[in-house]
PDB file of C-alpha atoms and ligand atoms in Angstrom:
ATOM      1  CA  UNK O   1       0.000   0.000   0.000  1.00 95.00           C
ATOM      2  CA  UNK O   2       2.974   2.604   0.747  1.00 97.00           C
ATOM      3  CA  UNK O   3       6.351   2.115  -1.030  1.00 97.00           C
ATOM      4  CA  UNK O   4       8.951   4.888   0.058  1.00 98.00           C
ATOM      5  CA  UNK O   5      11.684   4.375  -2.370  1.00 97.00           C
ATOM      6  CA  UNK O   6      15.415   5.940  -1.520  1.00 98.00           C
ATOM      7  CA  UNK O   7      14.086   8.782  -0.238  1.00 97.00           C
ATOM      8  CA  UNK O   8      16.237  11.836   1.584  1.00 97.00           C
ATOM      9  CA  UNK O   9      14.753  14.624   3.802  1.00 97.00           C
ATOM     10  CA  UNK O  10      16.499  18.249   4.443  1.00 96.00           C
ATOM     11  CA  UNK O  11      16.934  20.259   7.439  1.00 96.00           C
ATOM     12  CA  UNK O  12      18.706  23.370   5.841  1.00 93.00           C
ATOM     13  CA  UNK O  13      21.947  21.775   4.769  1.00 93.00           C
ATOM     14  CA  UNK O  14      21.775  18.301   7.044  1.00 95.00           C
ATOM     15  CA  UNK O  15      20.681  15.476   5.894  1.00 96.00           C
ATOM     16  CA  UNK O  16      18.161  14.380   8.587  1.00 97.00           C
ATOM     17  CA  UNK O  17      17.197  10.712   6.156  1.00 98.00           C
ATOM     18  CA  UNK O  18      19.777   9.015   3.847  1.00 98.00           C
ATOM     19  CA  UNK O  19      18.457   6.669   1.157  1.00 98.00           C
ATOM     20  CA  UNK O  20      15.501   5.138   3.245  1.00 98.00           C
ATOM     21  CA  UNK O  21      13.217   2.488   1.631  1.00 98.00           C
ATOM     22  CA  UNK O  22      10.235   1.026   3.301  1.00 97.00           C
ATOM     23  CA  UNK O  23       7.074  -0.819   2.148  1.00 97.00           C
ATOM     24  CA  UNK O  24       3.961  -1.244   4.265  1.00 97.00           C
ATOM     25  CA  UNK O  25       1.175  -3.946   2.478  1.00 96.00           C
ATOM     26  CA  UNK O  26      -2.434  -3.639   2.446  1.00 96.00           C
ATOM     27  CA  UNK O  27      -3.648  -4.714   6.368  1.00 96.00           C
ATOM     28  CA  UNK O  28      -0.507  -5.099   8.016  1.00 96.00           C
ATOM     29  CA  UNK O  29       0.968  -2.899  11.004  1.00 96.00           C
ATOM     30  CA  UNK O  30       4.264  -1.902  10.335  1.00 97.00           C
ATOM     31  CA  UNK O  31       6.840  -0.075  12.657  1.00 97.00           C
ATOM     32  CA  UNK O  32       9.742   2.329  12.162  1.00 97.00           C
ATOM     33  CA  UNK O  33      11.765   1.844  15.876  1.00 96.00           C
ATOM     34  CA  UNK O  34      14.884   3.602  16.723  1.00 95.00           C
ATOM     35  CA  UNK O  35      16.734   6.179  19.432  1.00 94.00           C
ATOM     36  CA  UNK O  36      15.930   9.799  19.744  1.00 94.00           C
ATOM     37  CA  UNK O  37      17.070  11.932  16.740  1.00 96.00           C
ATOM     38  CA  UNK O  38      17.149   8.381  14.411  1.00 97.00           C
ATOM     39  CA  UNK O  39      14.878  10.728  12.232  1.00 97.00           C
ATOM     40  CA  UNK O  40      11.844   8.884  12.556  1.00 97.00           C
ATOM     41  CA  UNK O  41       9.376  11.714  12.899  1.00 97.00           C
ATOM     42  CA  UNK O  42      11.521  12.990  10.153  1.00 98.00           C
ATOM     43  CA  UNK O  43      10.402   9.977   7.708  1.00 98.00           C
ATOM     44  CA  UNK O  44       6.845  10.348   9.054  1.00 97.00           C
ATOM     45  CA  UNK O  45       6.945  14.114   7.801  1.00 95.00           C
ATOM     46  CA  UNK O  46       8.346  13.609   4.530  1.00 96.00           C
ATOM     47  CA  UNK O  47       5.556  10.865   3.937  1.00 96.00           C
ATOM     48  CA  UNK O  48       2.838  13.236   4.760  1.00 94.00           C
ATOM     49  CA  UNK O  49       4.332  16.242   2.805  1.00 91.00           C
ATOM     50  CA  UNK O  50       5.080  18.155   5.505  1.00 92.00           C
ATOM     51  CA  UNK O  51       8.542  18.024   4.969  1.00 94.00           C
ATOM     52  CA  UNK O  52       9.739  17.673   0.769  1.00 93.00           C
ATOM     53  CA  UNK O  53      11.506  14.955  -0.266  1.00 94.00           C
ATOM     54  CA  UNK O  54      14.910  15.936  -1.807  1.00 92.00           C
ATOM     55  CA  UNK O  55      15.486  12.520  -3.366  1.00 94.00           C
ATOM     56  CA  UNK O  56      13.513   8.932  -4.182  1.00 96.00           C
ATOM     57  CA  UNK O  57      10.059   8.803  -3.866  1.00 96.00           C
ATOM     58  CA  UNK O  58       6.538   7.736  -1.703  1.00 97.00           C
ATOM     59  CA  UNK O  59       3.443   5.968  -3.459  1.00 97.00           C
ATOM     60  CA  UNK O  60       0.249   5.327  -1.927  1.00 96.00           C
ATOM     61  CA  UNK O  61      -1.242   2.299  -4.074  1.00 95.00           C
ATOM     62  CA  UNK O  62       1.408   2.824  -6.509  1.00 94.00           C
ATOM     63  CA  UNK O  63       0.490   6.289  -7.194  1.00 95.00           C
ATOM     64  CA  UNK O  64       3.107   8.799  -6.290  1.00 95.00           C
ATOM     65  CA  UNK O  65       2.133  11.884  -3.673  1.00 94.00           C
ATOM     66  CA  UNK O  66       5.611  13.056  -2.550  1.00 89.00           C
ATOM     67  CA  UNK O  67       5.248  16.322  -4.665  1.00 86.00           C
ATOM     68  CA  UNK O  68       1.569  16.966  -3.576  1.00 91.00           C
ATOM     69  CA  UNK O  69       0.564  19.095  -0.786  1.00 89.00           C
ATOM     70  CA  UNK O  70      -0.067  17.468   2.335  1.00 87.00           C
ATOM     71  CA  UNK O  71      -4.228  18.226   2.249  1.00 87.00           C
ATOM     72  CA  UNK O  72      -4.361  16.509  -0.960  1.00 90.00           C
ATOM     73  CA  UNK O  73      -1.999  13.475   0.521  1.00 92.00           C
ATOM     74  CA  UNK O  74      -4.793  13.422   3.270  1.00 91.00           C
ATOM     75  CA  UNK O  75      -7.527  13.355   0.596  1.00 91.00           C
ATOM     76  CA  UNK O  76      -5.795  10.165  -0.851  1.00 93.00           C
ATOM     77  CA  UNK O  77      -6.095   8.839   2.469  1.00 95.00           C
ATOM     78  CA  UNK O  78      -3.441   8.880   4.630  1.00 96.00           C
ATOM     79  CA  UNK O  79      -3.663  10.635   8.156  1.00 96.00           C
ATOM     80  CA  UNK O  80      -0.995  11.084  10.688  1.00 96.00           C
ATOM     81  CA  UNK O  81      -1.332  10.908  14.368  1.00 97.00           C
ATOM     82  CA  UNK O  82       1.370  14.012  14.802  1.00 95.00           C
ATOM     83  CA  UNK O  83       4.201  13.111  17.934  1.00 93.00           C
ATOM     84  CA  UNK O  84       2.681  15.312  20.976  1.00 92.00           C
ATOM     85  CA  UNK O  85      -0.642  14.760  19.367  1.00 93.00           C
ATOM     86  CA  UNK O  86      -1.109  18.619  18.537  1.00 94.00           C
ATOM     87  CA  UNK O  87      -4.762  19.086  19.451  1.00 97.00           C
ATOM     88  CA  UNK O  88      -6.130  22.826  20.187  1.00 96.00           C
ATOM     89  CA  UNK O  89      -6.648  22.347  24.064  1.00 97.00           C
ATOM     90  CA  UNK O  90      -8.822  25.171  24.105  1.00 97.00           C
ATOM     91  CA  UNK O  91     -11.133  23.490  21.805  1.00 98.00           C
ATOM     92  CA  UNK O  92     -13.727  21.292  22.991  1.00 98.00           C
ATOM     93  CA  UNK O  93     -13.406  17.043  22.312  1.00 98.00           C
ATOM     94  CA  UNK O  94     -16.134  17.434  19.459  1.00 97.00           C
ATOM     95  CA  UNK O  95     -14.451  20.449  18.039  1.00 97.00           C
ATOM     96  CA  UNK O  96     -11.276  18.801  17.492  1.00 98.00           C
ATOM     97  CA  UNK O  97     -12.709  15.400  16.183  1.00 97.00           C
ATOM     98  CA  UNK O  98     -14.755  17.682  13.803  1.00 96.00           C
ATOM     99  CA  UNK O  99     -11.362  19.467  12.555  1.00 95.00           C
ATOM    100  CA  UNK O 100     -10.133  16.031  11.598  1.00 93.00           C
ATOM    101  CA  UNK O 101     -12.758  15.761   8.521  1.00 91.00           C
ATOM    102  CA  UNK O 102     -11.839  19.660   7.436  1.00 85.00           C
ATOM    103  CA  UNK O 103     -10.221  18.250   4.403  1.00 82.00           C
ATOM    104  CA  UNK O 104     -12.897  16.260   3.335  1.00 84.00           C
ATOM    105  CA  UNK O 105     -15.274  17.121   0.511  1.00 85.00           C
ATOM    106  CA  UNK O 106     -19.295  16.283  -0.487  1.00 87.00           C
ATOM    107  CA  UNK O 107     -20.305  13.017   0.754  1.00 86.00           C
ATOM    108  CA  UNK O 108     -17.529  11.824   2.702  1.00 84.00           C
ATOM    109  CA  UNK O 109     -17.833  15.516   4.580  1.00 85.00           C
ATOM    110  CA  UNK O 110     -21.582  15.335   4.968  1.00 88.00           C
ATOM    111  CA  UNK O 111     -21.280  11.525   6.843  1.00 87.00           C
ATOM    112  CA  UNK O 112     -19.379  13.053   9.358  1.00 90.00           C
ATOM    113  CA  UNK O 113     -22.011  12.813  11.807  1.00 91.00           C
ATOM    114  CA  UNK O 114     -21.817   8.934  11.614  1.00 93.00           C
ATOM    115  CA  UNK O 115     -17.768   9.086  11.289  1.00 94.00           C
ATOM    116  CA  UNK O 116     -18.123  10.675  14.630  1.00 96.00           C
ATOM    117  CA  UNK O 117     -20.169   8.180  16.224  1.00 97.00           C
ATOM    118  CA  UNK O 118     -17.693   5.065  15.495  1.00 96.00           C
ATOM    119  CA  UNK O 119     -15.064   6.865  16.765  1.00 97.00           C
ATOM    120  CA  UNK O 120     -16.363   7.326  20.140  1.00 98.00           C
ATOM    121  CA  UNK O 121     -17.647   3.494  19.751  1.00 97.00           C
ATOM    122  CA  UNK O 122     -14.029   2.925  19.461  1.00 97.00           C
ATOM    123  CA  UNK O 123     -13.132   5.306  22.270  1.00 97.00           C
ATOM    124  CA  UNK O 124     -16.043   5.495  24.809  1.00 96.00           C
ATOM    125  CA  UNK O 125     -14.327   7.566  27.391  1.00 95.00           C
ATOM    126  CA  UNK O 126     -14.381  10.542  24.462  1.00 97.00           C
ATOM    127  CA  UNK O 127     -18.050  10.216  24.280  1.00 96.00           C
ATOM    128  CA  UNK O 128     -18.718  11.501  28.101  1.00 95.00           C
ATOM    129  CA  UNK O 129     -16.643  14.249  27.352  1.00 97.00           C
ATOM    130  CA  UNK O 130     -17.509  15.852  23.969  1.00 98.00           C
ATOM    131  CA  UNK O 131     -18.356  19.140  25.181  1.00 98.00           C
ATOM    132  CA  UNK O 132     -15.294  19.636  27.537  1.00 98.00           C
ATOM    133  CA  UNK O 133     -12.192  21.533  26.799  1.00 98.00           C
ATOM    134  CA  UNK O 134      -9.692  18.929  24.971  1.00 98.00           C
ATOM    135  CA  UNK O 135      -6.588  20.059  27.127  1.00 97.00           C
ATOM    136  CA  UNK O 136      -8.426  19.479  30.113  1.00 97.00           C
ATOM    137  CA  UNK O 137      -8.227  15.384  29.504  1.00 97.00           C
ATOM    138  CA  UNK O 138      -5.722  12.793  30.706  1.00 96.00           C
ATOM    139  CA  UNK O 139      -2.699  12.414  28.591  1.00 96.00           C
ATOM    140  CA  UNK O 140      -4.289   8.801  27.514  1.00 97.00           C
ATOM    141  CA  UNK O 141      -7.681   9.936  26.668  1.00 97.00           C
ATOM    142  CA  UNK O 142      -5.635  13.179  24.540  1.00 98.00           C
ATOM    143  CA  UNK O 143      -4.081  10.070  22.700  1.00 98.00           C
ATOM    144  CA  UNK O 144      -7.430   8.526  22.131  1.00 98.00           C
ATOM    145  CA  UNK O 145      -8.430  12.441  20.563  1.00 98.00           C
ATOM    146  CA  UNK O 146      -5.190  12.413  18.220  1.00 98.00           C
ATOM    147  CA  UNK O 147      -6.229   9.161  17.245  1.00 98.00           C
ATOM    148  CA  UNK O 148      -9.916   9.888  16.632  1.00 98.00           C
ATOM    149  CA  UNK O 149      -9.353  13.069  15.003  1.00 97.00           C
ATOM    150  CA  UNK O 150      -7.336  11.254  12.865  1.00 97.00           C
ATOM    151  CA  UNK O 151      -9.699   9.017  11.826  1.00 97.00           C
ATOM    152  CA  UNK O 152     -12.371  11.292  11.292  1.00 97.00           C
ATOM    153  CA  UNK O 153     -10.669  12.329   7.564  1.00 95.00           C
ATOM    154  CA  UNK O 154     -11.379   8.531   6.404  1.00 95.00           C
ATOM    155  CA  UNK O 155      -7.602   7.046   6.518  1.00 96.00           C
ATOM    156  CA  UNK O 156      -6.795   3.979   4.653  1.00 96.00           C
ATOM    157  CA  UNK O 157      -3.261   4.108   6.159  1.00 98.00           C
ATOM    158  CA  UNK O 158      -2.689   5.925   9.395  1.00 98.00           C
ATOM    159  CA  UNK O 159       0.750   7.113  10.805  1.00 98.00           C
ATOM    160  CA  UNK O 160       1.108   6.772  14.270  1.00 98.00           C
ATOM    161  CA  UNK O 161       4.067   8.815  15.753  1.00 97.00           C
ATOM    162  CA  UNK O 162       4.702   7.571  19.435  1.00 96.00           C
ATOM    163  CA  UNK O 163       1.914   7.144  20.307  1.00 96.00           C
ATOM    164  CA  UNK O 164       2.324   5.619  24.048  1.00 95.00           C
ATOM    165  CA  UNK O 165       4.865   8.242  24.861  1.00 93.00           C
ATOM    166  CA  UNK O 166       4.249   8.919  28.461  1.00 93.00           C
ATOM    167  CA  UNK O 167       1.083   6.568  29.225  1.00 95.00           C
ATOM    168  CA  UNK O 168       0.596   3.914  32.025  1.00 94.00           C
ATOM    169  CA  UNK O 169       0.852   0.416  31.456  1.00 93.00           C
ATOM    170  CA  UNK O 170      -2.959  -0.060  31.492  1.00 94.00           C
ATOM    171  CA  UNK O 171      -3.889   2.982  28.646  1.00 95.00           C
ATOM    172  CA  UNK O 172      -1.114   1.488  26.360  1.00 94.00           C
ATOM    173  CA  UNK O 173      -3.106  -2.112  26.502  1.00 94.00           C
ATOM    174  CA  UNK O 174      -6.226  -0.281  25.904  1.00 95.00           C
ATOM    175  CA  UNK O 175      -4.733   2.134  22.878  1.00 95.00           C
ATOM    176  CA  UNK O 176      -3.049  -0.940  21.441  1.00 95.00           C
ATOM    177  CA  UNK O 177      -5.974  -2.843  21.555  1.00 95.00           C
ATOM    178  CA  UNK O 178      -8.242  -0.436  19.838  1.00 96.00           C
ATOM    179  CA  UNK O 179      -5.308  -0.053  17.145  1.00 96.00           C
ATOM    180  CA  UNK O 180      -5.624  -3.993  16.968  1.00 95.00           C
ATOM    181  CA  UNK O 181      -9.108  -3.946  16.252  1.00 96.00           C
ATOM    182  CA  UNK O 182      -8.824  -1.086  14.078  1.00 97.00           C
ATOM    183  CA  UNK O 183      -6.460  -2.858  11.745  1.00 96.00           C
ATOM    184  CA  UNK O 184      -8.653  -5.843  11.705  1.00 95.00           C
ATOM    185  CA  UNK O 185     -11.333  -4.005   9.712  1.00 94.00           C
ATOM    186  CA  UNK O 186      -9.159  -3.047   7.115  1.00 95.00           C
ATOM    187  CA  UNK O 187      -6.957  -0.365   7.993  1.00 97.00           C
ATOM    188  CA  UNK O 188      -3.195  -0.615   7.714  1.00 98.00           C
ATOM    189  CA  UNK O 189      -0.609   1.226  10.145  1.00 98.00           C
ATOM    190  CA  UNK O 190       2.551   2.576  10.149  1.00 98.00           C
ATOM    191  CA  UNK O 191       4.353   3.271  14.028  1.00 97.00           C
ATOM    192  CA  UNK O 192       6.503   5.046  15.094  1.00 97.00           C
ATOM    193  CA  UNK O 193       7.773   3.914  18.326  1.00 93.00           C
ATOM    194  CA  UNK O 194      11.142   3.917  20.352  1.00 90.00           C
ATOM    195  CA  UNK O 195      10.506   0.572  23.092  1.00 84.00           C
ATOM    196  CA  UNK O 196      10.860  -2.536  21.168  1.00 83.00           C
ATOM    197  CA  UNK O 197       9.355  -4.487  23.293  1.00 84.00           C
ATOM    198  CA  UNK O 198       6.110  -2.614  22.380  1.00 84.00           C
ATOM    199  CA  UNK O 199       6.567  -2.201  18.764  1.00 84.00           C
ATOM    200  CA  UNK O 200       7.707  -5.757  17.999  1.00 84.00           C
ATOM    201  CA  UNK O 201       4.629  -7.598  20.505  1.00 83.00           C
ATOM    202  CA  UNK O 202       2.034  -6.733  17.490  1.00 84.00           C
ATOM    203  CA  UNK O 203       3.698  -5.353  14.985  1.00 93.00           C
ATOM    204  CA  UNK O 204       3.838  -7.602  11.325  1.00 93.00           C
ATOM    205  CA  UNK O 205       7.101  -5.865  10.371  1.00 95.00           C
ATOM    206  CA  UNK O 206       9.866  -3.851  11.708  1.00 95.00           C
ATOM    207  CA  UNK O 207      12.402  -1.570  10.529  1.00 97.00           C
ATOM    208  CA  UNK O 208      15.220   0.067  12.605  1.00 96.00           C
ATOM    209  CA  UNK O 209      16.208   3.562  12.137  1.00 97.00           C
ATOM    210  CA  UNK O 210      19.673   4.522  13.188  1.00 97.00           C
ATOM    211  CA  UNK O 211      21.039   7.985  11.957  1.00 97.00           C
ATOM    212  CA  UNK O 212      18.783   8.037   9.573  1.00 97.00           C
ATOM    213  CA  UNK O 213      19.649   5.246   7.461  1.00 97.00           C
ATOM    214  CA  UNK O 214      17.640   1.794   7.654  1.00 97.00           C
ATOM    215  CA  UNK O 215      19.966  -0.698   9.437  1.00 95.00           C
ATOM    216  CA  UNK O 216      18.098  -3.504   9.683  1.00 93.00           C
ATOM    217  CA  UNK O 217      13.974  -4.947   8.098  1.00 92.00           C
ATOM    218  CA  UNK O 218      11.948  -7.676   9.386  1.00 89.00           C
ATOM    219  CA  UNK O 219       9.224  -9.492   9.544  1.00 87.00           C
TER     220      UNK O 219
HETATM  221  P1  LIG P   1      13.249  11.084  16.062  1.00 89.03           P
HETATM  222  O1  LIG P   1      11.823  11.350  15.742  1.00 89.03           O
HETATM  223  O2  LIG P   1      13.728   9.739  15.633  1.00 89.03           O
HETATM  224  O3  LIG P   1      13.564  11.336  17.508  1.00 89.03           O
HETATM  225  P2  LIG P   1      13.731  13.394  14.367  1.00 89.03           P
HETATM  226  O4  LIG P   1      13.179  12.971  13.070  1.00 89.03           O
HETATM  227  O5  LIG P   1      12.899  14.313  15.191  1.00 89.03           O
HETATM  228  O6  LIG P   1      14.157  12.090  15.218  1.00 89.03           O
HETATM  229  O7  LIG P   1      15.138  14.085  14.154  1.00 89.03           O
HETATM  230  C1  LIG P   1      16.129  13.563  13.259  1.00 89.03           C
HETATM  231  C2  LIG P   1      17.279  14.541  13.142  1.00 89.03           C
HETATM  232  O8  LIG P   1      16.844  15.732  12.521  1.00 89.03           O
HETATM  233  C3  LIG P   1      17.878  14.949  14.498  1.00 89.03           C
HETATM  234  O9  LIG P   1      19.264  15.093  14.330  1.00 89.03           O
HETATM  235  C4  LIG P   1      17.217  16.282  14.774  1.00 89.03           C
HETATM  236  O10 LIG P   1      18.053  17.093  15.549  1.00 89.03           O
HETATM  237  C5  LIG P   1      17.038  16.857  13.388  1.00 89.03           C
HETATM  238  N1  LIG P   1      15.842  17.731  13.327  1.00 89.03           N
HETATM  239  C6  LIG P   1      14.577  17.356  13.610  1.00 89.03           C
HETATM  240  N2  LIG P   1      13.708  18.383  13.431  1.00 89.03           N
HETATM  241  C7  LIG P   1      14.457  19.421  13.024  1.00 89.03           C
HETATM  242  C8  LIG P   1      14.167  20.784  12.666  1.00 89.03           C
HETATM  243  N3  LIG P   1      12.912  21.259  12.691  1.00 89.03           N
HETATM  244  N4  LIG P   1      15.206  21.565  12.294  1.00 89.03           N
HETATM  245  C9  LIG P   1      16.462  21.085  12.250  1.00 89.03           C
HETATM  246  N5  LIG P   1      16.807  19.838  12.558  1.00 89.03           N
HETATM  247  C10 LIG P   1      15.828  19.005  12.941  1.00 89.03           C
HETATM  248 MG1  LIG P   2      10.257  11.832  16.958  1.00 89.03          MG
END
């Protein structure tokens, strides 16, 4: 389903990605794992079209987006759970699950309503708090908002960047297990994540990052 092909990535004059190749298939979970500053929110970026890509390229069902603008790469259907999650605290649960379907047009836009409801079926502690501030949450149920809001622009792949960063023990089972059962109706996944012992327990494949090259794929 995504096929990044030798690609490099830019900061100024450094070189944040050499040559970095990766394939995710249709279903599977895949995750990038590596230390801090291995450039893996780097490779996330430049898959999204946040950041360009200087060399090499990214498809999405063999179709290359790595020179289209990152609301059009959303369009095709990719979403990205952003590292720190990024919500607008100030806005309320609903507000920011609503934001996630901004880039979606006629139909898809107008089902919102019942895009909405599976996410909270997904993530029932959101649903008791749709009308309160989103910064006023628990860092787990914040994660369960990046995720939703995610969701809510229709992703057929979804990039996940760290997404148990700071959570206890018992929100990570519960995250992981709706990313489990999200994955078995049809969605495929891409993590980033920096504990191998959590990226390799469910993930299908595995690549290490190290300096920004890939050192080492698996399945
Ligand atoms: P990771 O997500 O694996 O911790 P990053 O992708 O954030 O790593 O960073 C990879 C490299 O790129 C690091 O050396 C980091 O210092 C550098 N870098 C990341 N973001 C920026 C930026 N906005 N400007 C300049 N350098 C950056
Ligand atoms: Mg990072």
């Amino acid at each position: 389903m995504l096929t990044v092909h030798a690609i490099d990535a830019c900061y100024g004059r450094v070189r944040a990605l050499h040559r970095v190749s990766l394939t995710v298939a249709r279903g599977e979970l895949a995750t990038i794992v590596g230390p801090n500053g291995s450039g893996k929110s780097t490779l996330l970026r430049a898959i999204t079209g946040l950041l360009p890509v200087r060399h090499g390229s990214v498809a999405l069902d063999g179709e290359p987006i790595s020179d289209l603008p990152p609301e059009i790469i959303v369009r095709r259907g990719l979403a990205m759970v952003p590292e720190g999650r990024e919500l607008f605290p100030p806005l309320t649960v609903r507000e920011n699950l609503l934001l996630g379907a901004y880039a979606l047009r006629g139909a898809a836009r107008r089902a919102r309503g019942e895009d909405l409801d599976r996410v909270l079926a997904l993530f029932p502690a959101l649903g008791a708090r749709l009308g309160q501030p989103a910064g006023t949450l628990s860092g787990g149920e914040q994660q369960m908002l990046a995720i939703g809001r995610a969701l809510m622009s229709r992703p057929r792949l979804l990039l996940l960047d760290e997404p148990f960063l700071g959570l206890a023990p018992l929100i990570v089972a519960e995250i992981r297990h709706s990313l489990e059962k999200l994955r078995r109706t049809g969605l495929t996944l891409l993590m980033v994540e920096q504990k191998l012992d959590i990226a390799l327990g469910f993930a299908q494949r595995a690549y290490v990052l190290i300096k920004g090259r890939v050192v080492l794929e698996d399945s």
